PDB file of C-alpha atoms in Angstrom:
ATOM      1  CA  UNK C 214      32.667  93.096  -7.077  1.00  0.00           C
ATOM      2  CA  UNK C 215      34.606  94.936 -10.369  1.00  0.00           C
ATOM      3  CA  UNK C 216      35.624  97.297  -7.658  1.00  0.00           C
ATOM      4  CA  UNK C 217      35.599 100.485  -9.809  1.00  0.00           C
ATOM      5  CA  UNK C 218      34.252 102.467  -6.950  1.00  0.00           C
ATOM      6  CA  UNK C 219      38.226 101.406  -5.389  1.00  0.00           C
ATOM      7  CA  UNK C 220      39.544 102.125  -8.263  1.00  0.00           C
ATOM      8  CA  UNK C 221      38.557 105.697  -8.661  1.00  0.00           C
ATOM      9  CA  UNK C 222      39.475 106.324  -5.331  1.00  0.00           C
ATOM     10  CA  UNK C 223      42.934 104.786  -5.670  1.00  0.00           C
ATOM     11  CA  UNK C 224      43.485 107.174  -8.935  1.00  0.00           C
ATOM     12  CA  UNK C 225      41.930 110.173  -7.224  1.00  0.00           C
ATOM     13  CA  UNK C 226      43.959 110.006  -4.488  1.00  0.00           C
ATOM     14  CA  UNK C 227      47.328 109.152  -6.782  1.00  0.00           C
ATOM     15  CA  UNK C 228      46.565 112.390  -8.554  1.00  0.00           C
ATOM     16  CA  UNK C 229      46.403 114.006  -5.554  1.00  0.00           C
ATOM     17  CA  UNK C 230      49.527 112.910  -4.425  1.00  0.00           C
ATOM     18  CA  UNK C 231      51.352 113.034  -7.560  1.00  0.00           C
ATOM     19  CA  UNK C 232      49.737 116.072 -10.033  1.00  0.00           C
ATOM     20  CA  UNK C 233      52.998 115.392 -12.183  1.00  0.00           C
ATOM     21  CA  UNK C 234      51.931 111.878 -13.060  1.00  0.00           C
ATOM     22  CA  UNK C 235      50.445 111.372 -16.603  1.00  0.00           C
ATOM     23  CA  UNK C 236      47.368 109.778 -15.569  1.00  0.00           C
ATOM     24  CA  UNK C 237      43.734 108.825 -17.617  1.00  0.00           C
ATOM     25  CA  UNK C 238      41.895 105.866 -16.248  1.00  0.00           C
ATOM     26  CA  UNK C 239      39.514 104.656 -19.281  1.00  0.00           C
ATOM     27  CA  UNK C 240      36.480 102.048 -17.719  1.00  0.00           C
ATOM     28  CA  UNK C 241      34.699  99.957 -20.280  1.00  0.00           C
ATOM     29  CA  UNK C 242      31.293  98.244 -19.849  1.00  0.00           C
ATOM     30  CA  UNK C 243      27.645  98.731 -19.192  1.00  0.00           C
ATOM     31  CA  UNK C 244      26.295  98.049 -15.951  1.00  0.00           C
ATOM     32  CA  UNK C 245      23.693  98.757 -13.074  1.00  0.00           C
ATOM     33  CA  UNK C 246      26.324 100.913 -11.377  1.00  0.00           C
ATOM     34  CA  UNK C 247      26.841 103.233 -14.119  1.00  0.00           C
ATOM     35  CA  UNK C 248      25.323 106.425 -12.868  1.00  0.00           C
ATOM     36  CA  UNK C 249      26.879 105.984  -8.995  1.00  0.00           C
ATOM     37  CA  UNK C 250      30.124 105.481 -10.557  1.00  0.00           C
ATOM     38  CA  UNK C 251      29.731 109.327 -12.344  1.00  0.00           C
ATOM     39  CA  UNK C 252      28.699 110.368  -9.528  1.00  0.00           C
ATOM     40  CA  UNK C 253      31.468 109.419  -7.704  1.00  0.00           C
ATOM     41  CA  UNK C 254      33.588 110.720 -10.750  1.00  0.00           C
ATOM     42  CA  UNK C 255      32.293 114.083 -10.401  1.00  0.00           C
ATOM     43  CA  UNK C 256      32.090 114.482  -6.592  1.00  0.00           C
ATOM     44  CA  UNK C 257      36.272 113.166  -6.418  1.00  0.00           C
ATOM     45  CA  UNK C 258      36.559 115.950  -9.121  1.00  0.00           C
ATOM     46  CA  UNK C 259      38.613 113.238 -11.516  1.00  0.00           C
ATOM     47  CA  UNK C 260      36.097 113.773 -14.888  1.00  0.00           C
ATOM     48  CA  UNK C 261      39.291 115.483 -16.568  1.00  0.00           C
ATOM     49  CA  UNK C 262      41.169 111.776 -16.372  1.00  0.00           C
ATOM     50  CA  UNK C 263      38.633 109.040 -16.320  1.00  0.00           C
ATOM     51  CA  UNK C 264      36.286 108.367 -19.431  1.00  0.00           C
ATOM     52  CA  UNK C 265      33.253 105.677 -19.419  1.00  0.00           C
ATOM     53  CA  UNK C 266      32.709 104.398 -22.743  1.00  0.00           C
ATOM     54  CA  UNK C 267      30.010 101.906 -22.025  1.00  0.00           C
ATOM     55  CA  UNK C 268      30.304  98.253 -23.779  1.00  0.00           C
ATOM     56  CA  UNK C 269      32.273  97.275 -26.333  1.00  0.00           C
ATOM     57  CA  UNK C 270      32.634  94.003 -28.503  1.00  0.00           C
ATOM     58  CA  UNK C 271      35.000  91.816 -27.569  1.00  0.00           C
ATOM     59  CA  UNK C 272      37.000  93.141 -30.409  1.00  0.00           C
ATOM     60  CA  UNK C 273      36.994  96.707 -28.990  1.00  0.00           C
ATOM     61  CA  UNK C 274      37.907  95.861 -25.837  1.00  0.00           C
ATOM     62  CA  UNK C 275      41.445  93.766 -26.914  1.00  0.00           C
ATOM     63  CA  UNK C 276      42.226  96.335 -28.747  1.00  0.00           C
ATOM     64  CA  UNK C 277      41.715  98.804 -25.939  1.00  0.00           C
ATOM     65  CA  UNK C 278      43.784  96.142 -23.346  1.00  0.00           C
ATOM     66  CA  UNK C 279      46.669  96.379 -26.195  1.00  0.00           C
ATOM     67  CA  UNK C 280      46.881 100.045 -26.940  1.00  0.00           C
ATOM     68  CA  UNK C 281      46.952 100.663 -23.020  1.00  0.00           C
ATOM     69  CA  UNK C 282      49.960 101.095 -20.326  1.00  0.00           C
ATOM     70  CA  UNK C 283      48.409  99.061 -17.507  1.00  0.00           C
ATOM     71  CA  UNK C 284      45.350  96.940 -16.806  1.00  0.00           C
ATOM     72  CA  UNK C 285      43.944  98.073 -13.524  1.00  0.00           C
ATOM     73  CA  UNK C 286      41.704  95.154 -12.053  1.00  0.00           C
ATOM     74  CA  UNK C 287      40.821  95.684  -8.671  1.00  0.00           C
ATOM     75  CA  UNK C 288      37.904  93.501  -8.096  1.00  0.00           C
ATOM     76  CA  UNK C 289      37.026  92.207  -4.591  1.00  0.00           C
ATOM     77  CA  UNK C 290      34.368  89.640  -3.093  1.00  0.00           C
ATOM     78  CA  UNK C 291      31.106  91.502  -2.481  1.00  0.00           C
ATOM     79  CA  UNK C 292      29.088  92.277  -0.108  1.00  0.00           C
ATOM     80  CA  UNK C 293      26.726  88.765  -0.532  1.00  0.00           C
ATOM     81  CA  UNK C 294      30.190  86.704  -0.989  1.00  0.00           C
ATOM     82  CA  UNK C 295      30.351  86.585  -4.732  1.00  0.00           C
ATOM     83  CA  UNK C 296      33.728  86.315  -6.171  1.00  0.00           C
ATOM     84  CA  UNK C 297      34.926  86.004  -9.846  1.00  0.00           C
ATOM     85  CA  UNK C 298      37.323  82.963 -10.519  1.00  0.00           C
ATOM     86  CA  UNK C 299      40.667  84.006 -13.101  1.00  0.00           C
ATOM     87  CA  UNK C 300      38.908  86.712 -14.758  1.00  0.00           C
ATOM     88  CA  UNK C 301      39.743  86.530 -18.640  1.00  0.00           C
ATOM     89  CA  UNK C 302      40.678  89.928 -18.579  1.00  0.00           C
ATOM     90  CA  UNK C 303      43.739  88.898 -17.291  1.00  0.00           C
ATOM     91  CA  UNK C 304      44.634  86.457 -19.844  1.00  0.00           C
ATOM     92  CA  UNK C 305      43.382  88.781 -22.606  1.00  0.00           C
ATOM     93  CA  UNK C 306      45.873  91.609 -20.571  1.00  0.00           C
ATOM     94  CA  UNK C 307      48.363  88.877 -20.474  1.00  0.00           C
ATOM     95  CA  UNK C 308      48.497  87.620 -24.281  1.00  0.00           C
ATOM     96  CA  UNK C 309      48.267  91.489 -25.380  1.00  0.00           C
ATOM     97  CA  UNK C 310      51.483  92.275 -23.100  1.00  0.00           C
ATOM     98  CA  UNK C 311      49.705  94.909 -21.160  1.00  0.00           C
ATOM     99  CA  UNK C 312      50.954  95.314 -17.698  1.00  0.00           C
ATOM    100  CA  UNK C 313      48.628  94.669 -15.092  1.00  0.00           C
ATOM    101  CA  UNK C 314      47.587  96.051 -11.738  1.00  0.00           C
ATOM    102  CA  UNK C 315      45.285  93.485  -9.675  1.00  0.00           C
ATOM    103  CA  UNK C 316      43.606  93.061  -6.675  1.00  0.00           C
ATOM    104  CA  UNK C 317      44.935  89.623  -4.667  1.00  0.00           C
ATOM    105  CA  UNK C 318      40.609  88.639  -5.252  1.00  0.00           C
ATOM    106  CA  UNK C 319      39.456  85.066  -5.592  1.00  0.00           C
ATOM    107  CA  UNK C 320      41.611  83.482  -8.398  1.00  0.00           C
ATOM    108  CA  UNK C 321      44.033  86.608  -9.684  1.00  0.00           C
ATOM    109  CA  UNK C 322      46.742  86.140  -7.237  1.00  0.00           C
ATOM    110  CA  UNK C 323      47.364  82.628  -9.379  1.00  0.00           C
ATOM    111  CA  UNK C 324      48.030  84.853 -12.938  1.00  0.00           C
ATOM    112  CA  UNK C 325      49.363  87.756 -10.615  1.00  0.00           C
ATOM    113  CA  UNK C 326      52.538  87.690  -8.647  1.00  0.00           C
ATOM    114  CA  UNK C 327      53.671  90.544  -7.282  1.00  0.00           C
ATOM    115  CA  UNK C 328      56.705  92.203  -9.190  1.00  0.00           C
ATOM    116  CA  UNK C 329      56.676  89.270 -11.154  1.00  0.00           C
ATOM    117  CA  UNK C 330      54.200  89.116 -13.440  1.00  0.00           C
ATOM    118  CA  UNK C 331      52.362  92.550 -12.816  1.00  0.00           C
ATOM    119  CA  UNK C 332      51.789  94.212  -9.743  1.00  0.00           C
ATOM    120  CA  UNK C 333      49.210  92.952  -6.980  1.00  0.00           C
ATOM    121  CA  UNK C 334      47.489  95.236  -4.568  1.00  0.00           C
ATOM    122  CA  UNK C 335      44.890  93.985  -0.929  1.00  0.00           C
ATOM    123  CA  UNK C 336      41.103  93.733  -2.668  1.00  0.00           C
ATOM    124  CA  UNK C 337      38.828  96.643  -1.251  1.00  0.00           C
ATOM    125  CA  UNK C 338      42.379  99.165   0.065  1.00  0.00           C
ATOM    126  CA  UNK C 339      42.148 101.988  -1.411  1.00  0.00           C
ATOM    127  CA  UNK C 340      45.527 102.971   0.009  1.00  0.00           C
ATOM    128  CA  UNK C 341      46.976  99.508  -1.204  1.00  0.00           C
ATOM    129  CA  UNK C 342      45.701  99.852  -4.271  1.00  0.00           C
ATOM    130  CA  UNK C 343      46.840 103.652  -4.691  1.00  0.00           C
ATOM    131  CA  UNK C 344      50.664 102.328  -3.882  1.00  0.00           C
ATOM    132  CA  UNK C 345      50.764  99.796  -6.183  1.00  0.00           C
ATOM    133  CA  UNK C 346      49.200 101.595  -9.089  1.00  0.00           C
ATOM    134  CA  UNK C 347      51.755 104.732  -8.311  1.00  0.00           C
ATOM    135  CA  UNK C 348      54.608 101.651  -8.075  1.00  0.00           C
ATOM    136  CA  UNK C 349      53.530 100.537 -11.399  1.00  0.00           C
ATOM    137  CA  UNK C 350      53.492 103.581 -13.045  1.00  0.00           C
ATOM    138  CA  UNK C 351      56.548 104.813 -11.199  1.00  0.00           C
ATOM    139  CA  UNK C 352      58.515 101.467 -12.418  1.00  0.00           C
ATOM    140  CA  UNK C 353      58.088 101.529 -16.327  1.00  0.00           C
ATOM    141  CA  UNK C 354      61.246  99.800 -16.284  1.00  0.00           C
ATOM    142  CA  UNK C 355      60.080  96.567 -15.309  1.00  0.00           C
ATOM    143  CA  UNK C 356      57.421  96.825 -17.199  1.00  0.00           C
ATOM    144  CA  UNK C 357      58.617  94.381 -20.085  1.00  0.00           C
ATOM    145  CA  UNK C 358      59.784  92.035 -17.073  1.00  0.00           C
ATOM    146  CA  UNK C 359      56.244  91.852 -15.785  1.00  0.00           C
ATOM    147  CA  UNK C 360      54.551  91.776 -19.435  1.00  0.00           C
ATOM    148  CA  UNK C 361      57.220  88.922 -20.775  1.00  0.00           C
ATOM    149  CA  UNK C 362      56.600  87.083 -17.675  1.00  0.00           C
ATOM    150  CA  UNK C 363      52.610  86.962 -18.149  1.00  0.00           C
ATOM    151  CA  UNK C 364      52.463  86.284 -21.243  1.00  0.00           C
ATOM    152  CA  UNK C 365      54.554  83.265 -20.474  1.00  0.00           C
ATOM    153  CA  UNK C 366      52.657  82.055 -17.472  1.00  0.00           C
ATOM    154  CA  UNK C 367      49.306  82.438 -19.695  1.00  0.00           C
ATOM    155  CA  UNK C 368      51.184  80.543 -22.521  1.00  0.00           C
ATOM    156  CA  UNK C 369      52.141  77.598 -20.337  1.00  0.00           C
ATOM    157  CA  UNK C 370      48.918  77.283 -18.461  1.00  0.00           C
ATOM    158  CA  UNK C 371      46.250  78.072 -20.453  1.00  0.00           C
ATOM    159  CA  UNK C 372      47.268  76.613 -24.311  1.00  0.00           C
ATOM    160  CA  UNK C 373      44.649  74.098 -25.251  1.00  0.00           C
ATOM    161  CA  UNK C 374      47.412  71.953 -27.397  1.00  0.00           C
ATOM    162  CA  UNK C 375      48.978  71.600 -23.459  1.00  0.00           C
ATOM    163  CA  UNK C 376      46.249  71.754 -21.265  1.00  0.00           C
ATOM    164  CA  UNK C 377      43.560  69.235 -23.012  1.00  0.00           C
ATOM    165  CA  UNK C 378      45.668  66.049 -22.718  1.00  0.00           C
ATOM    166  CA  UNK C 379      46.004  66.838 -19.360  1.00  0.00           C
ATOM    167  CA  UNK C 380      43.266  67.122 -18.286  1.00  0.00           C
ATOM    168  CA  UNK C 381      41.705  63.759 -20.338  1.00  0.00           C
ATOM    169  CA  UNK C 382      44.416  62.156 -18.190  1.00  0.00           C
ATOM    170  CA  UNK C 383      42.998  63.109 -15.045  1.00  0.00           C
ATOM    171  CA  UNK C 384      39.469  62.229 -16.173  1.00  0.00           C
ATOM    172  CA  UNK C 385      40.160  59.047 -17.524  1.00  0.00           C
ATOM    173  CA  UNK C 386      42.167  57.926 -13.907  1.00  0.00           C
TER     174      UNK C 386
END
């Protein structure tokens, strides 16, 4: 459901549409999938600009979200119908002003709208997803547009100080 086997496809075929583009695709975290996913690394003949790293503390990984260009998250709902809600990643992308690429999957499309907050791409289309990444790499001029605007949306949303009274209101009516 991460959709990583997408997601190499989308930046396999963007390199081979565009060899100019500076491109390295860095995945983080462990998982069952781990050896089909270098496998599919090496047979789409992308080793030279993807990297596993394997899991990091929660530490790590902000600080990877915050030193990189884009977030690419292009989950979808599985084959047995399991679907993430918002994934945090997207707030943590979000507060770190990293631009993000999603997948319109289960609950991104309410952090992610398209060309205004980050850039938002059909789950499980490859050639959806391959467009929108090369669009978001292509338009590094909206970027601060699209990272101001997240930022804000996470800030207005998701703040405890906001949210909490809120929500006792609700639960106390």
């Amino acid at each position: 459901k991460k959709g990583l086997d997408i997601a190499l496809q989308a930046v396999a075929r963007l390199r081979a549409n565009n060899a100019s583009l500076k491109l390295h695709y860095t995945i983080i975290g462990d998982g069952s999938r781990r050896e089909a996913l270098k496998k599919l690394i090496k047979n789409l003949k992308i080793r030279d600009i993807v990297t596993m790293i394997g899991g990091k503390n929660k530490q790590e990984v902000i600080k990877w979200i915050a030193t990189s260009d884009i977030l690419l998250a292009p989950s979808y709902t599985s084959q047995d119908g399991d679907i993430e809600g918002i994934m945090n990643v997207l707030k943590e992308a979000g507060v770190a002003k990293t631009v993000v690429v999603a997948t319109d999957h289960a609950g991104a499309p309410e952090l992610i709208e398209h060309n205004r907050t980050g850039v938002l791409a059909r789950q499980n289309d490859v050639d959806d997803l391959t467009e929108k990444l090369e669009y978001a790499i292509t338009n590094s001029d909206h970027w601060s547009e699209w990272r101001n605007n997240l930022k804000r949306e996470i800030e207005e949303r998701f703040d405890g100080l906001k949210v909490y009274p809120q929500l006792i209101e609700v639960l106390m009516n």
